[in-house]
mmCIF file of C-alpha atoms in Angstrom:
data_model
loop_
_atom_site.group_PDB
_atom_site.id
_atom_site.type_symbol
_atom_site.label_atom_id
_atom_site.label_comp_id
_atom_site.label_asym_id
_atom_site.label_seq_id
_atom_site.Cartn_x
_atom_site.Cartn_y
_atom_site.Cartn_z
ATOM 1 C CA MET Q 1 17.736 66.338 -11.643
ATOM 2 C CA THR Q 2 18.595 68.716 -8.890
ATOM 3 C CA CYS Q 3 17.130 69.351 -5.429
ATOM 4 C CA PRO Q 4 15.534 72.672 -4.294
ATOM 5 C CA SER Q 5 17.515 74.706 -1.822
ATOM 6 C CA PRO Q 6 15.797 74.070 1.588
ATOM 7 C CA SER Q 7 16.067 75.644 4.952
ATOM 8 C CA VAL Q 8 18.477 74.156 7.450
ATOM 9 C CA LYS Q 9 18.091 70.361 7.524
ATOM 10 C CA TYR Q 10 19.592 68.625 10.426
ATOM 11 C CA LEU Q 11 20.245 65.130 11.566
ATOM 12 C CA SER Q 12 20.159 64.487 15.325
ATOM 13 C CA LEU Q 13 22.279 61.616 16.908
ATOM 14 C CA PHE Q 14 22.031 60.470 20.467
ATOM 15 C CA SER Q 15 19.030 62.696 20.554
ATOM 16 C CA GLY Q 16 17.551 61.949 23.965
ATOM 17 C CA ILE Q 17 14.453 64.283 24.323
ATOM 18 C CA GLY Q 18 15.781 67.057 21.956
ATOM 19 C CA GLY Q 19 17.735 69.529 23.971
ATOM 20 C CA PHE Q 20 19.740 70.606 20.983
ATOM 21 C CA GLU Q 21 16.632 70.844 18.842
ATOM 22 C CA HIS Q 22 14.814 73.169 21.082
ATOM 23 C CA GLY Q 23 17.890 75.475 21.231
ATOM 24 C CA LEU Q 24 18.201 75.334 17.495
ATOM 25 C CA LEU Q 25 14.542 76.162 16.814
ATOM 26 C CA ARG Q 26 14.845 79.326 18.933
ATOM 27 C CA VAL Q 27 17.480 80.573 16.354
ATOM 28 C CA LYS Q 28 16.228 78.804 13.252
ATOM 29 C CA PRO Q 29 12.469 78.249 13.571
ATOM 30 C CA ASP Q 30 12.277 76.880 10.035
ATOM 31 C CA ALA Q 31 14.842 74.236 10.632
ATOM 32 C CA VAL Q 32 13.673 70.656 9.347
ATOM 33 C CA CYS Q 33 14.630 67.435 11.197
ATOM 34 C CA VAL Q 34 15.450 64.774 8.603
ATOM 35 C CA GLY Q 35 15.863 62.025 11.280
ATOM 36 C CA PHE Q 36 16.993 61.268 14.708
ATOM 37 C CA SER Q 37 18.879 58.363 16.357
ATOM 38 C CA GLU Q 38 17.799 57.205 19.935
ATOM 39 C CA ILE Q 39 17.434 53.749 21.392
ATOM 40 C CA ALA Q 40 15.897 54.512 24.709
ATOM 41 C CA PRO Q 41 12.221 53.806 24.298
ATOM 42 C CA CYS Q 42 10.861 56.517 26.585
ATOM 43 C CA ALA Q 43 13.147 59.264 25.136
ATOM 44 C CA SER Q 44 12.184 58.133 21.688
ATOM 45 C CA LEU Q 45 8.517 58.385 22.489
ATOM 46 C CA VAL Q 46 8.959 61.914 23.886
ATOM 47 C CA TYR Q 47 11.023 62.913 20.849
ATOM 48 C CA GLN Q 48 8.411 61.606 18.420
ATOM 49 C CA ARG Q 49 5.618 63.354 20.239
ATOM 50 C CA GLN Q 50 7.324 66.697 19.616
ATOM 51 C CA TRP Q 51 8.476 66.022 16.089
ATOM 52 C CA PRO Q 52 6.085 63.443 14.658
ATOM 53 C CA LYS Q 53 7.369 63.741 11.093
ATOM 54 C CA ALA Q 54 10.956 63.002 11.934
ATOM 55 C CA ARG Q 55 12.175 59.656 11.001
ATOM 56 C CA SER Q 56 13.544 57.311 13.757
ATOM 57 C CA TYR Q 57 16.751 55.690 12.637
ATOM 58 C CA GLY Q 58 17.177 53.645 16.025
ATOM 59 C CA ASP Q 59 20.817 52.659 16.398
ATOM 60 C CA VAL Q 60 23.337 55.191 15.089
ATOM 61 C CA ARG Q 61 25.316 52.270 13.701
ATOM 62 C CA GLY Q 62 22.743 51.705 11.001
ATOM 63 C CA ILE Q 63 22.792 55.189 9.562
ATOM 64 C CA THR Q 64 24.404 55.596 6.225
ATOM 65 C CA ARG Q 65 24.671 58.483 3.705
ATOM 66 C CA TRP Q 66 22.344 56.745 1.279
ATOM 67 C CA SER Q 67 19.714 56.097 4.035
ATOM 68 C CA VAL Q 68 19.659 59.764 4.891
ATOM 69 C CA LEU Q 69 19.514 60.840 1.236
ATOM 70 C CA GLN Q 70 16.651 58.541 0.651
ATOM 71 C CA ASN Q 71 14.757 59.934 3.565
ATOM 72 C CA HIS Q 72 14.805 63.701 2.797
ATOM 73 C CA CYS Q 73 15.763 64.132 -0.755
ATOM 74 C CA GLU Q 74 12.803 63.689 -3.082
ATOM 75 C CA ALA Q 75 15.056 63.752 -6.255
ATOM 76 C CA CYS Q 76 17.248 60.923 -4.792
ATOM 77 C CA ARG Q 77 14.142 58.953 -3.946
ATOM 78 C CA GLN Q 78 12.646 59.287 -7.345
ATOM 79 C CA LYS Q 79 15.802 58.394 -9.122
ATOM 80 C CA ASP Q 80 16.726 55.582 -6.624
ATOM 81 C CA ALA Q 81 20.175 56.924 -6.841
ATOM 82 C CA PRO Q 82 22.022 59.958 -5.706
ATOM 83 C CA CYS Q 83 20.724 62.981 -7.642
ATOM 84 C CA ASP Q 84 22.921 65.545 -9.436
ATOM 85 C CA THR Q 85 23.313 67.641 -6.321
ATOM 86 C CA HIS Q 86 24.435 64.573 -4.143
ATOM 87 C CA ALA Q 87 26.257 62.592 -6.756
ATOM 88 C CA ASP Q 88 29.414 64.091 -5.514
ATOM 89 C CA VAL Q 89 30.360 62.271 -2.291
ATOM 90 C CA GLU Q 90 31.981 65.569 -0.922
ATOM 91 C CA SER Q 91 28.593 67.425 -1.229
ATOM 92 C CA PRO Q 92 26.848 67.863 2.051
ATOM 93 C CA ALA Q 93 24.089 65.372 2.724
ATOM 94 C CA VAL Q 94 22.663 67.520 5.607
ATOM 95 C CA ASP Q 95 23.278 71.051 6.740
ATOM 96 C CA LEU Q 96 23.700 70.259 10.412
ATOM 97 C CA LEU Q 97 24.744 67.262 12.392
ATOM 98 C CA PHE Q 98 24.745 67.277 16.170
ATOM 99 C CA GLY Q 99 24.557 64.968 19.122
ATOM 100 C CA GLY Q 100 25.605 64.316 22.659
ATOM 101 C CA SER Q 101 27.337 60.850 22.664
ATOM 102 C CA PRO Q 102 27.166 58.601 25.709
ATOM 103 C CA CYS Q 103 29.493 59.751 28.618
ATOM 104 C CA GLN Q 104 29.643 56.740 30.981
ATOM 105 C CA ASP Q 105 33.171 55.710 30.066
ATOM 106 C CA PHE Q 106 34.356 59.269 30.443
ATOM 107 C CA SER Q 107 32.701 59.974 33.787
ATOM 108 C CA THR Q 108 34.436 60.021 37.185
ATOM 109 C CA ALA Q 109 31.216 58.488 38.597
ATOM 110 C CA ARG Q 110 32.269 55.053 37.355
ATOM 111 C CA ASN Q 111 33.929 52.790 39.738
ATOM 112 C CA GLY Q 112 37.339 51.606 38.583
ATOM 113 C CA GLU Q 113 39.430 52.808 35.755
ATOM 114 C CA ARG Q 114 37.854 54.840 32.962
ATOM 115 C CA GLN Q 115 37.847 53.147 29.510
ATOM 116 C CA GLY Q 116 37.558 56.499 27.770
ATOM 117 C CA ILE Q 117 36.829 56.847 24.016
ATOM 118 C CA ASP Q 118 37.436 53.106 23.552
ATOM 119 C CA GLY Q 119 34.814 52.067 26.084
ATOM 120 C CA PRO Q 120 31.784 50.060 25.014
ATOM 121 C CA LYS Q 121 29.362 53.031 25.456
ATOM 122 C CA SER Q 122 31.414 56.186 24.746
ATOM 123 C CA GLY Q 123 33.100 54.417 21.898
ATOM 124 C CA LEU Q 124 29.852 55.189 20.094
ATOM 125 C CA MET Q 125 31.526 58.604 19.485
ATOM 126 C CA HIS Q 126 33.363 56.879 16.666
ATOM 127 C CA GLU Q 127 29.956 56.607 14.797
ATOM 128 C CA PHE Q 128 29.776 60.433 15.021
ATOM 129 C CA PHE Q 129 33.194 60.587 13.478
ATOM 130 C CA ARG Q 130 32.151 58.177 10.646
ATOM 131 C CA LEU Q 131 28.965 60.246 9.782
ATOM 132 C CA VAL Q 132 30.853 63.487 9.779
ATOM 133 C CA LYS Q 133 33.125 62.020 7.099
ATOM 134 C CA GLU Q 134 30.281 60.367 5.170
ATOM 135 C CA LEU Q 135 27.621 63.082 5.324
ATOM 136 C CA LYS Q 136 30.027 66.029 5.081
ATOM 137 C CA PRO Q 137 27.703 68.352 7.056
ATOM 138 C CA LYS Q 138 28.257 72.065 6.792
ATOM 139 C CA VAL Q 139 28.210 72.435 10.534
ATOM 140 C CA PHE Q 140 28.491 69.748 13.184
ATOM 141 C CA VAL Q 141 28.400 70.031 17.039
ATOM 142 C CA LEU Q 142 29.460 67.194 19.412
ATOM 143 C CA GLU Q 143 28.680 67.412 23.084
ATOM 144 C CA ASN Q 144 30.130 65.504 26.094
ATOM 145 C CA ILE Q 145 31.185 65.927 29.758
ATOM 146 C CA ASN Q 146 34.288 68.015 30.714
ATOM 147 C CA THR Q 147 36.009 65.096 32.708
ATOM 148 C CA ILE Q 148 37.352 63.643 29.434
ATOM 149 C CA SER Q 149 41.152 63.082 29.790
ATOM 150 C CA ASP Q 150 43.473 65.170 27.943
ATOM 151 C CA ARG Q 151 44.555 62.346 25.773
ATOM 152 C CA ASP Q 152 41.033 61.708 24.614
ATOM 153 C CA ILE Q 153 40.299 65.380 24.139
ATOM 154 C CA LEU Q 154 43.369 65.638 21.808
ATOM 155 C CA LYS Q 155 42.309 62.471 19.939
ATOM 156 C CA ILE Q 156 38.770 63.854 19.407
ATOM 157 C CA GLY Q 157 40.210 67.231 18.255
ATOM 158 C CA ARG Q 158 42.502 65.566 15.764
ATOM 159 C CA THR Q 159 39.825 63.318 14.456
ATOM 160 C CA LEU Q 160 37.334 66.053 13.803
ATOM 161 C CA ARG Q 161 40.061 68.689 13.020
ATOM 162 C CA CYS Q 162 38.683 71.302 15.269
ATOM 163 C CA GLY Q 163 39.002 72.741 18.794
ATOM 164 C CA CYS Q 164 36.449 72.454 21.602
ATOM 165 C CA VAL Q 165 34.794 74.961 23.710
ATOM 166 C CA GLN Q 166 33.495 74.662 27.311
ATOM 167 C CA VAL Q 167 30.144 76.208 28.260
ATOM 168 C CA ASP Q 168 28.622 75.992 31.681
ATOM 169 C CA ALA Q 169 24.937 76.010 32.113
ATOM 170 C CA CYS Q 170 25.293 78.166 35.126
ATOM 171 C CA HIS Q 171 25.650 81.192 32.907
ATOM 172 C CA PHE Q 172 21.975 80.663 31.734
ATOM 173 C CA THR Q 173 20.202 78.688 34.363
ATOM 174 C CA SER Q 174 20.779 77.802 38.075
ATOM 175 C CA GLN Q 175 22.844 74.706 37.531
ATOM 176 C CA SER Q 176 26.489 74.028 37.450
ATOM 177 C CA ARG Q 177 26.824 71.879 34.307
ATOM 178 C CA PRO Q 178 30.170 72.398 32.457
ATOM 179 C CA ARG Q 179 30.268 70.745 29.117
ATOM 180 C CA LEU Q 180 32.647 70.405 26.060
ATOM 181 C CA PHE Q 181 31.547 71.056 22.587
ATOM 182 C CA TRP Q 182 33.462 70.232 19.416
ATOM 183 C CA THR Q 183 32.256 72.255 16.367
ATOM 184 C CA ASN Q 184 33.873 73.316 13.064
ATOM 185 C CA ALA Q 185 32.489 76.750 13.996
ATOM 186 C CA SER Q 186 34.228 76.911 17.309
ATOM 187 C CA ALA Q 187 36.318 80.060 16.209
ATOM 188 C CA ARG Q 188 32.925 81.993 16.126
ATOM 189 C CA ILE Q 189 31.907 81.094 19.739
ATOM 190 C CA PRO Q 190 33.196 83.604 22.308
ATOM 191 C CA PRO Q 191 33.586 82.890 26.128
ATOM 192 C CA VAL Q 192 30.218 83.549 27.996
ATOM 193 C CA MET Q 193 30.266 86.654 30.084
ATOM 194 C CA ARG Q 194 26.928 86.474 31.643
ATOM 195 C CA VAL Q 195 25.652 85.183 35.083
ATOM 196 C CA GLY Q 196 22.567 82.867 35.383
ATOM 197 C CA PRO Q 197 19.810 83.396 38.079
ATOM 198 C CA ALA Q 198 20.247 82.171 41.555
ATOM 199 C CA PHE Q 199 18.988 78.755 42.510
ATOM 200 C CA GLU Q 200 16.276 80.162 44.703
ATOM 201 C CA SER Q 201 14.598 81.684 41.660
ATOM 202 C CA MET Q 202 14.107 78.209 40.280
ATOM 203 C CA LEU Q 203 12.228 76.869 43.350
ATOM 204 C CA ASP Q 204 8.501 76.009 43.236
ATOM 205 C CA GLU Q 205 6.276 78.426 45.134
ATOM 206 C CA GLU Q 206 3.988 75.695 46.302
ATOM 207 C CA LEU Q 207 5.639 72.688 47.805
ATOM 208 C CA SER Q 208 4.354 69.231 47.167
ATOM 209 C CA PRO Q 209 4.178 66.709 50.106
ATOM 210 C CA LYS Q 210 5.023 63.894 47.598
ATOM 211 C CA GLU Q 211 8.571 65.232 47.444
ATOM 212 C CA ILE Q 212 9.273 65.204 51.159
ATOM 213 C CA LEU Q 213 11.618 62.531 52.353
ATOM 214 C CA ASN Q 214 10.028 59.822 54.634
ATOM 215 C CA GLU Q 215 11.629 58.202 57.688
ATOM 216 C CA ARG Q 216 13.337 55.490 55.661
ATOM 217 C CA GLU Q 217 14.747 57.960 53.165
ATOM 218 C CA LEU Q 218 16.023 60.349 55.908
ATOM 219 C CA SER Q 219 17.810 57.381 57.603
ATOM 220 C CA LYS Q 220 19.461 56.588 54.369
ATOM 221 C CA LEU Q 221 20.516 60.240 53.904
ATOM 222 C CA TYR Q 222 21.747 60.402 57.505
ATOM 223 C CA THR Q 223 23.988 57.438 57.020
ATOM 224 C CA ARG Q 224 25.433 58.510 53.636
ATOM 225 C CA LEU Q 225 26.176 62.047 54.812
ATOM 226 C CA HIS Q 226 27.728 60.818 58.008
ATOM 227 C CA LEU Q 227 30.127 58.622 55.889
ATOM 228 C CA ARG Q 228 31.250 62.002 54.211
ATOM 229 C CA LYS Q 229 32.037 63.357 57.827
ATOM 230 C CA TYR Q 230 29.230 66.009 57.928
ATOM 231 C CA LYS Q 231 28.715 65.016 61.539
ATOM 232 C CA ARG Q 232 32.098 66.721 62.376
ATOM 233 C CA SER Q 233 30.731 70.150 61.228
ATOM 234 C CA ARG Q 234 30.081 72.550 64.266
ATOM 235 C CA ARG Q 235 27.506 74.255 62.043
ATOM 236 C CA SER Q 236 25.379 71.192 61.417
ATOM 237 C CA LYS Q 237 21.630 70.836 62.344
ATOM 238 C CA GLY Q 238 20.658 67.488 63.499
ATOM 239 C CA GLY Q 239 24.048 66.109 62.518
ATOM 240 C CA ILE Q 240 23.146 66.177 58.784
ATOM 241 C CA MET Q 241 23.788 69.499 57.029
ATOM 242 C CA PRO Q 242 25.395 72.885 57.654
ATOM 243 C CA HIS Q 243 22.865 75.628 58.170
ATOM 244 C CA GLU Q 244 23.901 77.880 55.280
ATOM 245 C CA CYS Q 245 23.912 75.052 52.694
ATOM 246 C CA ARG Q 246 20.476 74.377 51.104
ATOM 247 C CA ILE Q 247 21.188 71.803 48.393
ATOM 248 C CA THR Q 248 23.643 68.815 48.197
ATOM 249 C CA ASN Q 249 24.882 66.074 46.017
ATOM 250 C CA LEU Q 250 25.063 62.817 47.695
ATOM 251 C CA PHE Q 251 27.592 61.412 45.211
ATOM 252 C CA THR Q 252 30.120 64.269 45.370
ATOM 253 C CA GLY Q 253 29.369 65.560 48.764
ATOM 254 C CA LEU Q 254 29.262 69.113 47.462
ATOM 255 C CA SER Q 255 26.722 71.573 48.913
ATOM 256 C CA TYR Q 256 25.483 74.843 47.480
ATOM 257 C CA SER Q 257 23.723 77.768 48.757
ATOM 258 C CA PHE Q 258 20.312 78.928 47.318
ATOM 259 C CA LYS Q 259 22.082 82.126 46.487
ATOM 260 C CA HIS Q 260 24.264 80.369 44.051
ATOM 261 C CA ARG Q 261 23.979 77.310 41.798
ATOM 262 C CA SER Q 262 22.740 73.790 42.123
ATOM 263 C CA THR Q 263 24.839 70.748 41.339
ATOM 264 C CA THR Q 264 24.660 69.015 38.037
ATOM 265 C CA LEU Q 265 21.536 67.173 37.256
ATOM 266 C CA MET Q 266 22.286 63.498 36.321
ATOM 267 C CA ARG Q 267 20.456 60.429 35.314
ATOM 268 C CA SER Q 268 21.119 59.022 38.798
ATOM 269 C CA SER Q 269 18.712 61.744 39.881
ATOM 270 C CA MET Q 270 15.903 59.529 38.910
ATOM 271 C CA ASN Q 271 16.406 57.369 42.016
ATOM 272 C CA ARG Q 272 13.843 57.420 44.866
ATOM 273 C CA THR Q 273 16.303 59.249 47.147
ATOM 274 C CA THR Q 274 17.849 61.504 44.570
ATOM 275 C CA ASN Q 275 21.328 62.822 44.489
ATOM 276 C CA MET Q 276 19.868 66.218 44.471
ATOM 277 C CA LEU Q 277 18.096 67.084 47.731
ATOM 278 C CA ILE Q 278 16.864 70.376 49.093
ATOM 279 C CA TYR Q 279 16.994 71.583 52.690
ATOM 280 C CA ASP Q 280 13.928 73.674 52.307
ATOM 281 C CA GLU Q 281 13.258 75.622 55.427
ATOM 282 C CA ARG Q 282 9.950 76.867 53.946
ATOM 283 C CA LEU Q 283 8.348 73.646 54.865
ATOM 284 C CA ALA Q 284 6.015 73.708 57.951
ATOM 285 C CA GLU Q 285 7.025 71.541 60.911
ATOM 286 C CA LYS Q 286 3.950 69.351 60.404
ATOM 287 C CA ASP Q 287 4.997 68.557 56.840
ATOM 288 C CA MET Q 288 8.683 67.539 57.566
ATOM 289 C CA GLY Q 289 9.884 64.025 57.595
ATOM 290 C CA TYR Q 290 10.795 62.490 61.000
ATOM 291 C CA CYS Q 291 14.437 61.248 61.428
ATOM 292 C CA LYS Q 292 14.778 58.684 64.120
ATOM 293 C CA GLU Q 293 18.604 59.069 64.197
ATOM 294 C CA THR Q 294 18.312 62.731 65.212
ATOM 295 C CA GLY Q 295 15.005 62.487 66.999
ATOM 296 C CA CYS Q 296 13.647 65.566 65.201
ATOM 297 C CA ARG Q 297 11.785 66.583 62.066
ATOM 298 C CA LEU Q 298 13.921 67.816 59.174
ATOM 299 C CA PRO Q 299 12.787 69.838 56.090
ATOM 300 C CA TRP Q 300 14.518 67.649 53.493
ATOM 301 C CA ARG Q 301 12.804 67.061 50.092
ATOM 302 C CA ARG Q 302 13.493 66.000 46.713
ATOM 303 C CA MET Q 303 13.878 68.407 43.760
ATOM 304 C CA SER Q 304 10.501 68.457 41.934
ATOM 305 C CA VAL Q 305 10.002 67.526 38.300
ATOM 306 C CA ALA Q 306 9.238 71.162 37.417
ATOM 307 C CA GLU Q 307 12.378 72.428 39.085
ATOM 308 C CA CYS Q 308 14.457 69.817 37.135
ATOM 309 C CA HIS Q 309 12.866 71.153 34.048
ATOM 310 C CA ARG Q 310 13.746 74.759 34.837
ATOM 311 C CA LEU Q 311 17.421 73.721 35.376
ATOM 312 C CA GLN Q 312 17.715 72.284 31.948
ATOM 313 C CA GLY Q 313 15.613 75.059 30.142
ATOM 314 C CA PHE Q 314 12.809 72.712 29.147
ATOM 315 C CA ALA Q 315 8.952 73.389 29.524
ATOM 316 C CA ILE Q 316 7.404 70.747 31.670
ATOM 317 C CA SER Q 317 5.002 69.780 28.891
ATOM 318 C CA GLN Q 318 7.885 68.892 26.629
ATOM 319 C CA THR Q 319 8.863 65.696 28.421
ATOM 320 C CA ALA Q 320 5.306 64.243 28.447
ATOM 321 C CA ARG Q 321 5.077 60.841 26.640
ATOM 322 C CA ASN Q 322 1.476 61.500 25.795
ATOM 323 C CA ASP Q 323 -1.336 64.015 26.324
ATOM 324 C CA GLU Q 324 -2.669 62.236 29.230
ATOM 325 C CA GLU Q 325 -0.570 62.301 32.377
ATOM 326 C CA ALA Q 326 -2.574 59.389 34.059
ATOM 327 C CA MET Q 327 0.397 57.008 34.359
ATOM 328 C CA ASP Q 328 1.933 55.964 37.695
ATOM 329 C CA GLU Q 329 3.408 59.101 39.292
ATOM 330 C CA ARG Q 330 6.631 57.499 40.657
ATOM 331 C CA LEU Q 331 7.323 55.940 37.174
ATOM 332 C CA ASN Q 332 6.531 59.156 35.511
ATOM 333 C CA ARG Q 333 8.949 61.114 37.735
ATOM 334 C CA ARG Q 334 11.743 58.585 37.287
ATOM 335 C CA GLU Q 335 11.396 58.544 33.587
ATOM 336 C CA ARG Q 336 11.222 62.292 33.155
ATOM 337 C CA VAL Q 337 13.936 63.303 35.504
ATOM 338 C CA GLY Q 338 16.232 60.672 34.197
ATOM 339 C CA MET Q 339 15.708 61.875 30.694
ATOM 340 C CA LEU Q 340 16.361 65.382 31.816
ATOM 341 C CA GLY Q 341 19.661 64.353 33.280
ATOM 342 C CA ASP Q 342 20.782 63.004 30.053
ATOM 343 C CA ALA Q 343 19.706 66.033 28.008
ATOM 344 C CA VAL Q 344 21.716 68.952 26.686
ATOM 345 C CA CYS Q 345 20.672 72.283 28.420
ATOM 346 C CA VAL Q 346 18.377 74.058 25.872
ATOM 347 C CA ASP Q 347 19.847 77.512 26.707
ATOM 348 C CA VAL Q 348 23.312 76.349 26.234
ATOM 349 C CA ALA Q 349 22.336 74.898 22.733
ATOM 350 C CA GLU Q 350 20.604 78.179 21.945
ATOM 351 C CA TYR Q 351 23.830 80.166 22.777
ATOM 352 C CA LEU Q 352 25.973 77.923 20.422
ATOM 353 C CA PHE Q 353 23.467 78.001 17.545
ATOM 354 C CA ARG Q 354 22.989 81.765 17.863
ATOM 355 C CA TYR Q 355 26.682 82.446 17.246
ATOM 356 C CA ILE Q 356 26.911 79.729 14.551
ATOM 357 C CA TYR Q 357 24.028 81.059 12.570
ATOM 358 C CA ASN Q 358 23.316 84.565 13.461
ATOM 359 C CA ASP Q 359 25.984 87.246 12.795
ATOM 360 C CA ASP Q 360 24.043 89.778 14.995
ATOM 361 C CA ALA Q 361 24.544 87.761 18.171
ATOM 362 C CA ARG Q 362 27.741 89.552 19.187
ATOM 363 C CA ASP Q 363 26.294 90.574 22.553
ATOM 364 C CA TYR Q 364 24.216 87.645 23.183
ATOM 365 C CA GLY Q 365 26.620 86.050 25.741
ATOM 366 C CA GLN Q 366 27.400 89.294 27.371
ATOM 367 C CA LEU Q 367 23.829 90.464 28.495
ATOM 368 C CA SER Q 368 25.092 90.735 31.933
ATOM 369 C CA VAL Q 369 28.326 90.513 33.711
ATOM 370 C CA SER Q 370 29.162 89.046 37.066
ATOM 371 C CA ARG Q 371 28.438 91.108 40.317
ATOM 372 C CA MET Q 372 32.087 90.843 41.277
ATOM 373 C CA PHE Q 373 33.019 92.463 37.920
ATOM 374 C CA GLN Q 374 30.441 95.168 38.506
ATOM 375 C CA ARG Q 375 31.808 95.815 41.999
ATOM 376 C CA ARG Q 376 35.384 96.131 40.407
ATOM 377 C CA LEU Q 377 34.115 98.731 37.924
ATOM 378 C CA ALA Q 378 32.389 100.597 40.634
ATOM 379 C CA SER Q 379 35.666 100.739 42.606
ATOM 380 C CA VAL Q 380 37.537 101.974 39.614
ATOM 381 C CA ASP Q 381 35.026 104.699 38.998
ATOM 382 C CA THR Q 382 35.150 105.980 42.498
ATOM 383 C CA SER Q 383 38.998 105.839 42.753
#
């Protein structure tokens, strides 16, 4: 008894809201999800709403080769044993395995010493290693942050027997989000030579008053930025922020211009006073929040839910838990922005899978070159 040859069948680990999946379906529209692993209730609901036929495995530690075969192979299910195709343990149980394992123990955002790959959360990466050995996928892709120590990068590479590539979302969207990807197809993925749009192109045309910081939030912002010595800047307005800077990250203290990129969207962005704030001079003075420390009104606002979706390459409808958006607005925002902060950028996933599966994608990453490079070419031509 043998199995029919299907389209690409993939198993998703640490799935979140399906950033990898949306990128894959742009390249392989006929790809079939045989199951996903996600323990966060909200993210699982969002995922199942988009792929209702996909089986939820829950905790990744409960997935085995036999449970995967039982789920998607009709021949194995009827025989109640591995079919002729899957009888050999070296045969692929799925065509594609991917996932973005937890990064908390790798992140520099944690207080104290990082525990790395042996930490309680990032240690779940070992489950990805186990399933690569058990399932023997034709292609696998593992994603994580780029602040992993060199020792752990070397350990991961030796375990998976492949190198890693770094891709920054700023080449596709308006967000600086460098990430590392380990894949057995890494040799086929070239460096990205394109430039994403400026941050100002991602902003909403109509501003919502719900996103404007109130007096209490402005006081908190004032205190936190003063601790980072912004008050010493001669170019500051109201003692809070340099004029030419339009977006700031409260955790890192980094500021960006609308002409360039935004800081990285993280799960902590779900907080009431988010770590991604916009100094939006388009706000009318009557709509600005009042800051009692400076005695003036300031145009600070939070990034909207729609803007967060654009940074990650999602459509705003793709993170809805249900068809009715009648839930509490604050809870809805916190859930959706938090899930987006954990997700893989859809455009980056598309870039990877386009090179993995499509031989005609030679120029996909070179649709546009940087303006600096264009100026260099112009100077060479005129000389």
